[in-house]
Coordinates of C-alpha atoms in Angstrom, one line a residue:
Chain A
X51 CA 84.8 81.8 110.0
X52 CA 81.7 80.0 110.0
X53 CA 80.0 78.3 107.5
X54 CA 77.4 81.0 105.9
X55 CA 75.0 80.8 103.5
X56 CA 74.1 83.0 101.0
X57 CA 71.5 83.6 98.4
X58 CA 73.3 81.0 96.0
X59 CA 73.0 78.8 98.6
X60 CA 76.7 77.5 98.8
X61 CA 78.5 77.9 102.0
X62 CA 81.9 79.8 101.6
X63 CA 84.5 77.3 102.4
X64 CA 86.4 77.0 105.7
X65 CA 89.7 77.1 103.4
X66 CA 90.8 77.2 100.0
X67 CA 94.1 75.1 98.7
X68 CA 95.7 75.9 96.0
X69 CA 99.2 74.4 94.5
X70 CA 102.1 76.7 93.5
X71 CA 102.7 76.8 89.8
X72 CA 106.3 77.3 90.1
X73 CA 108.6 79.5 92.0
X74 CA 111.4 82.9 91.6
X75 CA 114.9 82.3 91.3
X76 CA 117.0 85.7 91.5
X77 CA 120.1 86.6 94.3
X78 CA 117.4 88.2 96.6
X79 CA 117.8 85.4 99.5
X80 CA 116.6 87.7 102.7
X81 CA 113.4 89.9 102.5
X82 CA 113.3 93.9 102.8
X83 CA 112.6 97.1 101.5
X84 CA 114.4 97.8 98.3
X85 CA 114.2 100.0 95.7
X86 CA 116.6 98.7 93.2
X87 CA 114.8 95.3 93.3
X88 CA 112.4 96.9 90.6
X89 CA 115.5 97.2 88.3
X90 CA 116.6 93.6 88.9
X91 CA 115.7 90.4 86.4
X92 CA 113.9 87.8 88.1
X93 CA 112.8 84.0 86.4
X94 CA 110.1 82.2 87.3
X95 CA 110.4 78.6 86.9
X96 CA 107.2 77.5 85.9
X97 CA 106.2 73.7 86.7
X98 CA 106.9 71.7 83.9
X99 CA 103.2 70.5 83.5
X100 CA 102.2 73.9 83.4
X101 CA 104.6 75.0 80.3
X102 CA 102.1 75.4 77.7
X103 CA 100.1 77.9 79.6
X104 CA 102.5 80.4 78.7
X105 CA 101.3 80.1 75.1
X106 CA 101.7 84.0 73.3
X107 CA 102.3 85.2 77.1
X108 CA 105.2 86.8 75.0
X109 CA 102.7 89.3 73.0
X110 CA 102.1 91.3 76.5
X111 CA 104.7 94.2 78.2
X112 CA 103.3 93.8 81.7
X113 CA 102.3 90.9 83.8
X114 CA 100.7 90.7 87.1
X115 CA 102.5 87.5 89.3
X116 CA 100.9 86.4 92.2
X117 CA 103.0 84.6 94.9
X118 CA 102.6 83.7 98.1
X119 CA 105.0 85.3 101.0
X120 CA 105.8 81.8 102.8
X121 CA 108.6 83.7 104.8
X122 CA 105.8 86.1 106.7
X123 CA 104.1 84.9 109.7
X124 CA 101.4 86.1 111.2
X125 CA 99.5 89.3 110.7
X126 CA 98.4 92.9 112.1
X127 CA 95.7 94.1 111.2
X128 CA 97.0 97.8 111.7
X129 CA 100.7 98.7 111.3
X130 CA 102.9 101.4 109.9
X131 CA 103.1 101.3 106.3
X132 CA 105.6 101.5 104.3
X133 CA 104.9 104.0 101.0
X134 CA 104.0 106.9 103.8
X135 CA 105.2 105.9 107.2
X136 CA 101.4 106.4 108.0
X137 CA 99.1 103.8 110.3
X138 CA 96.6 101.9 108.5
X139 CA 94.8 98.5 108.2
X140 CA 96.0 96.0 106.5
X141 CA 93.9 96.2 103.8
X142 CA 94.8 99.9 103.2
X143 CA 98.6 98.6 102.2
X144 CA 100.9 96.3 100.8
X145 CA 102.0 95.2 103.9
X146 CA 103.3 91.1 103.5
X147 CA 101.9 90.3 107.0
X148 CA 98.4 90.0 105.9
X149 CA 95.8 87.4 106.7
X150 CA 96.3 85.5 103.5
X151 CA 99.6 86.1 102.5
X152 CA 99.5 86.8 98.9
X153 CA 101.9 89.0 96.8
X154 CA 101.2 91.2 93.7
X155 CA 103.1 92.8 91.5
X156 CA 103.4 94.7 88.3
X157 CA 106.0 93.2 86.3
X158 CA 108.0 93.8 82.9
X159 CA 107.9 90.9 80.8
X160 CA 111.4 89.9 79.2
X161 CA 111.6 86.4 77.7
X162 CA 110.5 83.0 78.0
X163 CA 112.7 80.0 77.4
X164 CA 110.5 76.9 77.7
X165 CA 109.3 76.7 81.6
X166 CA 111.0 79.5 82.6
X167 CA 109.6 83.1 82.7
X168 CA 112.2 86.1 82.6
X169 CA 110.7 89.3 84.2
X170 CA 111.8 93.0 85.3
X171 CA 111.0 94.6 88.5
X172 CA 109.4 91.3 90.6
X173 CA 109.8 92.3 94.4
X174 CA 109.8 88.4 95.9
X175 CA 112.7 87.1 97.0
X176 CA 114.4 83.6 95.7
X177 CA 112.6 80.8 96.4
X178 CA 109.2 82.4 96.4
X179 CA 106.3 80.3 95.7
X180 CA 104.5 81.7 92.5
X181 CA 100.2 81.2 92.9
X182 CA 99.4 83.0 89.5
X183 CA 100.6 84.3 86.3
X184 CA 97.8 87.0 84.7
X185 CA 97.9 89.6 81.6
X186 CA 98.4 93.3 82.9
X187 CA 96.5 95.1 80.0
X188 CA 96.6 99.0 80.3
X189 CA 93.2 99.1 78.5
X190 CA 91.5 96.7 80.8
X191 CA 92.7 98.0 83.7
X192 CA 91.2 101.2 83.2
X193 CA 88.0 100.1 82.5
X194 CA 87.0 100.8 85.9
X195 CA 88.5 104.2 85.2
X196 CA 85.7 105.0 82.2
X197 CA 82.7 103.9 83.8
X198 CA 83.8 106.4 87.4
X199 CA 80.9 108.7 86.3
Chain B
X167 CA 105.1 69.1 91.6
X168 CA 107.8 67.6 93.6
X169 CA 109.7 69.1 96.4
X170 CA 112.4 71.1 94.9
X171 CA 115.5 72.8 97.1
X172 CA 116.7 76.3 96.2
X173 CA 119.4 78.1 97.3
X174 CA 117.6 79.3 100.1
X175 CA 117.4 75.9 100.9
X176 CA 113.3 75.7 102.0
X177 CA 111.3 73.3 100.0
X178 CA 108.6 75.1 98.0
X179 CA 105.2 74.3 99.5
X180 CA 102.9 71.3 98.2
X181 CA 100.1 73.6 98.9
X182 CA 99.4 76.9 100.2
X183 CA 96.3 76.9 102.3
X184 CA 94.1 80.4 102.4
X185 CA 91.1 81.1 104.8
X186 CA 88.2 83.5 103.2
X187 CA 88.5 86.7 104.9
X188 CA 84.6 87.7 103.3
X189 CA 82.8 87.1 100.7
X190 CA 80.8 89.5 97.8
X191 CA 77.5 90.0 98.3
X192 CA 75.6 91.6 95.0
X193 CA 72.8 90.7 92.3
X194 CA 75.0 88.4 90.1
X195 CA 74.0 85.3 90.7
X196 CA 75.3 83.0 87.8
X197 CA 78.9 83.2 86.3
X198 CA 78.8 85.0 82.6
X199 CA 80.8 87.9 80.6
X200 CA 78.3 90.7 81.1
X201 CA 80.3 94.5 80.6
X202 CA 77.0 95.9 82.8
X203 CA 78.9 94.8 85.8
X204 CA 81.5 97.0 85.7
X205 CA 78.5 99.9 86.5
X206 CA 77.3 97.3 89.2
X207 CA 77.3 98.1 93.5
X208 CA 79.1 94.9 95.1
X209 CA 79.1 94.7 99.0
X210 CA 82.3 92.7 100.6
X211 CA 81.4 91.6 103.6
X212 CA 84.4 90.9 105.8
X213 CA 85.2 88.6 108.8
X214 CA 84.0 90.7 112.3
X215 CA 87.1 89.6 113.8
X216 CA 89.3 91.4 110.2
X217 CA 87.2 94.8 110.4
X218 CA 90.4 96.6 111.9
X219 CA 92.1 96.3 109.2
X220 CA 90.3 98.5 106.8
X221 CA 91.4 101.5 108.9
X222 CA 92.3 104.1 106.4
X223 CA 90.6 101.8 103.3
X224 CA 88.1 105.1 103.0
X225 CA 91.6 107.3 101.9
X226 CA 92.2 105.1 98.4
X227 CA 90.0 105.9 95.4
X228 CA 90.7 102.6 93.8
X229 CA 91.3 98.6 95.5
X230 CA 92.2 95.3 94.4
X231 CA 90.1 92.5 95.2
X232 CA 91.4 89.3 94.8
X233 CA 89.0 86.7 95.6
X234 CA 88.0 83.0 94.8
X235 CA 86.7 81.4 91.3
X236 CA 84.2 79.1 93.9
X237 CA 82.5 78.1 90.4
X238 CA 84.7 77.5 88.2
X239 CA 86.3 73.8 88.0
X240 CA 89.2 72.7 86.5
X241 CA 91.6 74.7 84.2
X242 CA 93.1 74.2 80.4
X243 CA 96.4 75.8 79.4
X244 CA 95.0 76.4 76.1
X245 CA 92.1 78.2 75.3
X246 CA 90.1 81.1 73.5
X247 CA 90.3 84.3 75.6
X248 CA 87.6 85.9 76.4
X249 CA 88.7 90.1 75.3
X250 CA 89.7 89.1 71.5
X251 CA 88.5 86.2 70.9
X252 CA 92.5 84.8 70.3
X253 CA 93.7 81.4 71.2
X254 CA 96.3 81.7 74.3
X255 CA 98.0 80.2 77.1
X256 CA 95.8 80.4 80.6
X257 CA 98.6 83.0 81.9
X258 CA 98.0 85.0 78.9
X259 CA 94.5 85.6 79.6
X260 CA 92.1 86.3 82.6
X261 CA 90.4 83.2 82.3
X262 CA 88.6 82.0 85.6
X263 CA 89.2 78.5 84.8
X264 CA 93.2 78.4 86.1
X265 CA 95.5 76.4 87.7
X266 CA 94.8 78.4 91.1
X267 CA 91.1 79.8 90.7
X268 CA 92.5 83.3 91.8
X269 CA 90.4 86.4 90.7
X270 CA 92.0 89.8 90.4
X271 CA 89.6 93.4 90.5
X272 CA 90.2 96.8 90.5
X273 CA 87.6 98.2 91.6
X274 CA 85.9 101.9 92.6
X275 CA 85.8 102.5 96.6
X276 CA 82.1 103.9 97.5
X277 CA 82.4 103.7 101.5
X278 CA 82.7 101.6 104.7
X279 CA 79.8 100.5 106.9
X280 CA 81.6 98.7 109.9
X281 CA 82.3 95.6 108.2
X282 CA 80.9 96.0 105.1
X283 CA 82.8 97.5 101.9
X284 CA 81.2 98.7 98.6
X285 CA 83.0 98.9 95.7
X286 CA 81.6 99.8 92.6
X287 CA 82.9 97.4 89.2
X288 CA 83.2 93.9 90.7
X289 CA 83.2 91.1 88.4
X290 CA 82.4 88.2 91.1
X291 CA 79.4 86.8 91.6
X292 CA 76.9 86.8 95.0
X293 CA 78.9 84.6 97.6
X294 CA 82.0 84.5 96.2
X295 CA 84.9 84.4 98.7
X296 CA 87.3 87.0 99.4
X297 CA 90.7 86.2 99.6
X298 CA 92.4 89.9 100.0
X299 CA 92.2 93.3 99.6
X300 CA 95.2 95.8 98.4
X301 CA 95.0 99.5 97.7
X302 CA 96.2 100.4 94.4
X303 CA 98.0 103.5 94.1
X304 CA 98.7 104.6 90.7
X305 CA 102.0 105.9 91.3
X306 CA 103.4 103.3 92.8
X307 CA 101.7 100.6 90.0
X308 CA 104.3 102.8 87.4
X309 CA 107.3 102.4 89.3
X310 CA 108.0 99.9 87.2
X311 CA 107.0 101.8 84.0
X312 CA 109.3 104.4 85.4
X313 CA 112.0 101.7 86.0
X314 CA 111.5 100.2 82.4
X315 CA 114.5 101.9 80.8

């Protein structure tokens, strides 16, 4: 991309870095389509450094975890989905070949032991590297839902 | 963080490097909790060479934006959270300034102009980068509400 400018007058950056906080330990070793993954316990094991940023993370039922799919090369930008066996662009599914390959999901939050997160239903296999750990808060989330009219 | 071996013996990544795939384009041009926003027309404006793959994007009702905090420097693991005002951990909370300065929307689709997207209820400001866009499907966001018991 190149450089643009814009009316705050910073360009937007060539690339962004960013350092995993941790990473998912579970028995999923190979990737694929599986619906009994959403059943299964997963831990993240949080850098140490990183351990008191889980502070009352406890309090909340659902979590959003963003990783990154490091075992996904490349991307198309229209392909069969998955959900409905329908063509789309990329950006119209959850595809893991994307052109930044980043994961989300929903999870159930279980227990956390010091470093290490344990969560429900997390759809990344072992090894995966973990970008982000953020609240899912019903109420929030529907905010966009009020304000639709 | 050091590199650590897992069972499926790959060495989680130092860093994960991400390239912009657009970047918001609205009226907001400083950082700042403002609930007006949510009302507020944002325009993405996406890479020429990514426009493909929002084939289909004009079928979903609803999107996840994830995009960059450009502005926002540094991170503490500690801090008061914005939505009550509590004292939590940075994973807890949807605080911009994180260990990976990842920002997560859900936002309203309005339409498609080529390469332009508007979304209605984006809380980023004017030339923030882009990192991804997902649908989100409200049925499959439950599955793991469904899975819970």
């Amino acid at each position: 991309m190149r450089q643009k400018m814009n009316e705050s007058a910073e360009p937007i950056p060539e690339k962004v870095e960013f350092t995993p906080i941790g990473y998912v330990e579970n028995d999923y070793l190979e990737p694929g389509h599986n619906e009994e993954i959403y059943g299964k316990v997963s831990k993240i094991i949080l850098r140490k450094d990183l351990e008191d940023g889980l502070y009352r993370v406890d309090e909340l039922e659902k979590l959003y975890i963003l990783f990154y799919f490091s075992k996904s090369k490349g991307y198309k930008l229209i392909h069969r989905r998955h959900y409905d066996g329908e063509m789309s662009g990329v950006f119209a599914s959850r595809s893991p070949f994307r052109p930044n390959g980043i994961g989300l999901t929903i999870v159930e939050f279980l227990k956390v032991e010091g470093n290490v997160l344990y969560v429900k239903g997390l759809d990344a296999i072992n090894g995966t590297p973990v970008l982000d750990i953020k609240p899912y808060i019903k109420k929030l989330e529907e905010k966009t839902e009020e304000s639709k009219d």
